[in-house]
């Protein structure tokens, strides 16, 4: 399974035209939608859609992945963990991103320097992960926010 590192911010973002946004919207509805169907919906040939999708993937604008339900895969415990750090913030973020159980790392403003999301087998596994996070050089403290129930999760932003 691949991991995508995001640099965020910066002025190197890609400007999307209306057709690119429509292609992304089609794929957000169904990531397996055939290029021919997308082409019909957006007014391009299958080959043109294939090229456009490849450019969007190469530019890092999007990725096409299978989104799983952790509960169905035997990971009923999820948590967001706020971390306060000392030293080089980006180096700490990079070290945390290397941990298999960590699926999300973001540098934040506010009372936490970093937020990480973890998916766990049970509370004992969460405790083990918290201990591993706390042992990372530069982590001063952690605070876990255990998910009790997921009410909404979407990936449809970015094309309006």
mmCIF file of C-alpha atoms in Angstrom:
data_model
loop_
_atom_site.group_PDB
_atom_site.id
_atom_site.type_symbol
_atom_site.label_atom_id
_atom_site.label_comp_id
_atom_site.label_asym_id
_atom_site.label_seq_id
_atom_site.Cartn_x
_atom_site.Cartn_y
_atom_site.Cartn_z
ATOM 1 C CA UNK A 1 0.000 0.000 0.000
ATOM 2 C CA UNK A 2 1.445 3.354 -1.010
ATOM 3 C CA UNK A 3 1.710 6.457 1.091
ATOM 4 C CA UNK A 4 1.380 9.909 -0.371
ATOM 5 C CA UNK A 5 3.328 12.713 1.247
ATOM 6 C CA UNK A 6 1.626 16.085 0.943
ATOM 7 C CA UNK A 7 3.569 19.298 1.108
ATOM 8 C CA UNK A 8 0.476 21.494 1.219
ATOM 9 C CA UNK A 9 0.429 25.266 0.924
ATOM 10 C CA UNK A 10 2.891 26.747 -1.522
ATOM 11 C CA UNK A 11 2.110 28.464 -4.782
ATOM 12 C CA UNK A 12 2.740 25.433 -6.993
ATOM 13 C CA UNK A 13 -0.904 24.351 -7.115
ATOM 14 C CA UNK A 14 -2.471 23.297 -10.378
ATOM 15 C CA UNK A 15 -5.265 25.407 -11.831
ATOM 16 C CA UNK A 16 -8.062 23.129 -12.991
ATOM 17 C CA UNK A 17 -10.318 23.952 -15.916
ATOM 18 C CA UNK A 18 -14.004 23.028 -15.861
ATOM 19 C CA UNK A 19 -13.431 19.783 -17.792
ATOM 20 C CA UNK A 20 -10.758 18.607 -15.335
ATOM 21 C CA UNK A 21 -13.137 19.364 -12.448
ATOM 22 C CA UNK A 22 -15.892 17.391 -14.165
ATOM 23 C CA UNK A 23 -13.545 14.427 -14.680
ATOM 24 C CA UNK A 24 -12.585 14.514 -10.997
ATOM 25 C CA UNK A 25 -16.256 14.678 -9.985
ATOM 26 C CA UNK A 26 -17.005 11.640 -12.162
ATOM 27 C CA UNK A 27 -14.188 9.699 -10.493
ATOM 28 C CA UNK A 28 -15.245 10.849 -7.020
ATOM 29 C CA UNK A 29 -18.656 9.302 -7.679
ATOM 30 C CA UNK A 30 -17.087 6.053 -8.924
ATOM 31 C CA UNK A 31 -13.317 5.605 -9.096
ATOM 32 C CA UNK A 32 -13.790 2.635 -11.432
ATOM 33 C CA UNK A 33 -15.947 4.488 -13.954
ATOM 34 C CA UNK A 34 -14.736 3.688 -17.491
ATOM 35 C CA UNK A 35 -12.962 6.466 -19.366
ATOM 36 C CA UNK A 36 -15.472 6.089 -22.225
ATOM 37 C CA UNK A 37 -18.357 6.867 -19.833
ATOM 38 C CA UNK A 38 -16.492 9.836 -18.398
ATOM 39 C CA UNK A 39 -15.763 11.039 -21.935
ATOM 40 C CA UNK A 40 -19.468 10.984 -22.817
ATOM 41 C CA UNK A 41 -20.310 12.943 -19.676
ATOM 42 C CA UNK A 42 -17.670 15.631 -20.224
ATOM 43 C CA UNK A 43 -17.582 15.786 -24.038
ATOM 44 C CA UNK A 44 -14.141 14.237 -24.664
ATOM 45 C CA UNK A 45 -12.875 11.075 -26.291
ATOM 46 C CA UNK A 46 -11.833 8.115 -24.164
ATOM 47 C CA UNK A 47 -8.182 8.757 -25.104
ATOM 48 C CA UNK A 48 -8.418 12.418 -24.112
ATOM 49 C CA UNK A 49 -9.912 11.488 -20.732
ATOM 50 C CA UNK A 50 -7.170 8.896 -20.187
ATOM 51 C CA UNK A 51 -4.497 11.563 -20.886
ATOM 52 C CA UNK A 52 -6.203 14.111 -18.637
ATOM 53 C CA UNK A 53 -6.518 11.604 -15.775
ATOM 54 C CA UNK A 54 -2.866 10.624 -16.118
ATOM 55 C CA UNK A 55 -1.794 14.288 -15.981
ATOM 56 C CA UNK A 56 -3.897 14.828 -12.839
ATOM 57 C CA UNK A 57 -2.333 11.750 -11.239
ATOM 58 C CA UNK A 58 1.203 12.755 -12.262
ATOM 59 C CA UNK A 59 0.697 16.278 -10.901
ATOM 60 C CA UNK A 60 -0.442 14.884 -7.552
ATOM 61 C CA UNK A 61 -3.816 16.614 -7.864
ATOM 62 C CA UNK A 62 -5.612 13.351 -7.149
ATOM 63 C CA UNK A 63 -5.088 9.677 -6.558
ATOM 64 C CA UNK A 64 -7.450 6.808 -7.197
ATOM 65 C CA UNK A 65 -7.611 4.460 -4.217
ATOM 66 C CA UNK A 66 -9.902 1.973 -2.522
ATOM 67 C CA UNK A 67 -11.372 3.518 0.615
ATOM 68 C CA UNK A 68 -11.993 0.829 3.204
ATOM 69 C CA UNK A 69 -14.176 0.644 6.283
ATOM 70 C CA UNK A 70 -11.824 -0.049 9.218
ATOM 71 C CA UNK A 71 -14.649 -1.671 11.212
ATOM 72 C CA UNK A 72 -15.231 -4.244 8.471
ATOM 73 C CA UNK A 73 -11.498 -5.027 8.411
ATOM 74 C CA UNK A 74 -11.209 -5.686 12.151
ATOM 75 C CA UNK A 75 -10.046 -2.239 13.287
ATOM 76 C CA UNK A 76 -12.903 -0.965 15.467
ATOM 77 C CA UNK A 77 -10.897 1.674 17.337
ATOM 78 C CA UNK A 78 -9.931 4.931 15.629
ATOM 79 C CA UNK A 79 -8.516 8.052 17.225
ATOM 80 C CA UNK A 80 -7.198 11.471 16.362
ATOM 81 C CA UNK A 81 -4.128 12.260 18.420
ATOM 82 C CA UNK A 82 -2.974 15.801 19.086
ATOM 83 C CA UNK A 83 0.771 16.168 19.661
ATOM 84 C CA UNK A 84 2.867 18.962 21.086
ATOM 85 C CA UNK A 85 6.464 18.900 19.949
ATOM 86 C CA UNK A 86 9.884 20.384 20.524
ATOM 87 C CA UNK A 87 12.598 20.945 17.962
ATOM 88 C CA UNK A 88 12.171 20.519 14.205
ATOM 89 C CA UNK A 89 8.419 20.170 13.652
ATOM 90 C CA UNK A 90 8.689 18.829 10.101
ATOM 91 C CA UNK A 91 11.257 16.206 11.129
ATOM 92 C CA UNK A 92 8.907 14.995 13.878
ATOM 93 C CA UNK A 93 6.015 14.889 11.383
ATOM 94 C CA UNK A 94 8.161 12.834 8.985
ATOM 95 C CA UNK A 95 9.080 10.354 11.737
ATOM 96 C CA UNK A 96 5.416 9.937 12.713
ATOM 97 C CA UNK A 97 4.411 9.434 9.080
ATOM 98 C CA UNK A 98 6.736 6.426 8.923
ATOM 99 C CA UNK A 99 4.670 4.514 11.514
ATOM 100 C CA UNK A 100 2.380 1.944 9.875
ATOM 101 C CA UNK A 101 -0.595 2.585 12.170
ATOM 102 C CA UNK A 102 -0.552 6.323 11.467
ATOM 103 C CA UNK A 103 -2.663 7.067 8.406
ATOM 104 C CA UNK A 104 -2.805 10.858 8.612
ATOM 105 C CA UNK A 105 -0.319 13.487 9.785
ATOM 106 C CA UNK A 106 -0.917 17.209 9.549
ATOM 107 C CA UNK A 107 0.977 20.215 10.893
ATOM 108 C CA UNK A 108 -1.496 22.524 12.601
ATOM 109 C CA UNK A 109 -1.907 25.916 14.193
ATOM 110 C CA UNK A 110 -3.441 26.156 17.630
ATOM 111 C CA UNK A 111 -2.846 24.223 20.821
ATOM 112 C CA UNK A 112 -1.374 21.197 19.008
ATOM 113 C CA UNK A 113 1.591 21.221 16.655
ATOM 114 C CA UNK A 114 0.512 18.031 14.876
ATOM 115 C CA UNK A 115 -2.575 15.891 14.460
ATOM 116 C CA UNK A 116 -2.323 12.215 13.594
ATOM 117 C CA UNK A 117 -5.053 9.699 12.923
ATOM 118 C CA UNK A 118 -4.635 6.053 13.888
ATOM 119 C CA UNK A 119 -6.656 2.909 13.259
ATOM 120 C CA UNK A 120 -6.367 0.188 15.913
ATOM 121 C CA UNK A 121 -7.469 -3.377 16.678
ATOM 122 C CA UNK A 122 -8.557 -2.496 20.237
ATOM 123 C CA UNK A 123 -7.780 -0.259 23.206
ATOM 124 C CA UNK A 124 -4.596 -2.182 24.041
ATOM 125 C CA UNK A 125 -3.374 -1.566 20.511
ATOM 126 C CA UNK A 126 -4.213 2.147 20.878
ATOM 127 C CA UNK A 127 -2.209 2.256 24.120
ATOM 128 C CA UNK A 128 0.742 0.597 22.364
ATOM 129 C CA UNK A 129 0.577 3.157 19.546
ATOM 130 C CA UNK A 130 0.375 6.045 22.016
ATOM 131 C CA UNK A 131 3.505 4.737 23.746
ATOM 132 C CA UNK A 132 5.295 4.509 20.389
ATOM 133 C CA UNK A 133 4.224 8.058 19.470
ATOM 134 C CA UNK A 134 5.433 9.370 22.817
ATOM 135 C CA UNK A 135 8.819 7.729 22.282
ATOM 136 C CA UNK A 136 9.427 9.583 19.000
ATOM 137 C CA UNK A 137 12.174 12.158 19.446
ATOM 138 C CA UNK A 138 10.630 15.630 19.599
ATOM 139 C CA UNK A 139 7.205 14.550 20.883
ATOM 140 C CA UNK A 140 6.593 16.397 24.155
ATOM 141 C CA UNK A 141 2.987 15.315 24.837
ATOM 142 C CA UNK A 142 -0.034 13.625 23.276
ATOM 143 C CA UNK A 143 -3.777 13.807 23.709
ATOM 144 C CA UNK A 144 -6.015 11.126 22.199
ATOM 145 C CA UNK A 145 -9.520 11.801 20.891
ATOM 146 C CA UNK A 146 -11.178 8.400 20.506
ATOM 147 C CA UNK A 147 -13.829 8.136 17.788
ATOM 148 C CA UNK A 148 -17.110 6.811 19.153
ATOM 149 C CA UNK A 149 -19.143 7.029 15.935
ATOM 150 C CA UNK A 150 -18.343 8.291 12.458
ATOM 151 C CA UNK A 151 -21.165 10.492 11.204
ATOM 152 C CA UNK A 152 -19.702 11.782 7.931
ATOM 153 C CA UNK A 153 -16.681 11.125 5.768
ATOM 154 C CA UNK A 154 -16.484 12.424 2.216
ATOM 155 C CA UNK A 155 -13.832 12.983 -0.399
ATOM 156 C CA UNK A 156 -15.804 15.207 -2.762
ATOM 157 C CA UNK A 157 -14.225 18.580 -2.036
ATOM 158 C CA UNK A 158 -12.109 20.544 -4.408
ATOM 159 C CA UNK A 159 -14.132 20.834 -7.604
ATOM 160 C CA UNK A 160 -16.707 23.516 -6.834
#
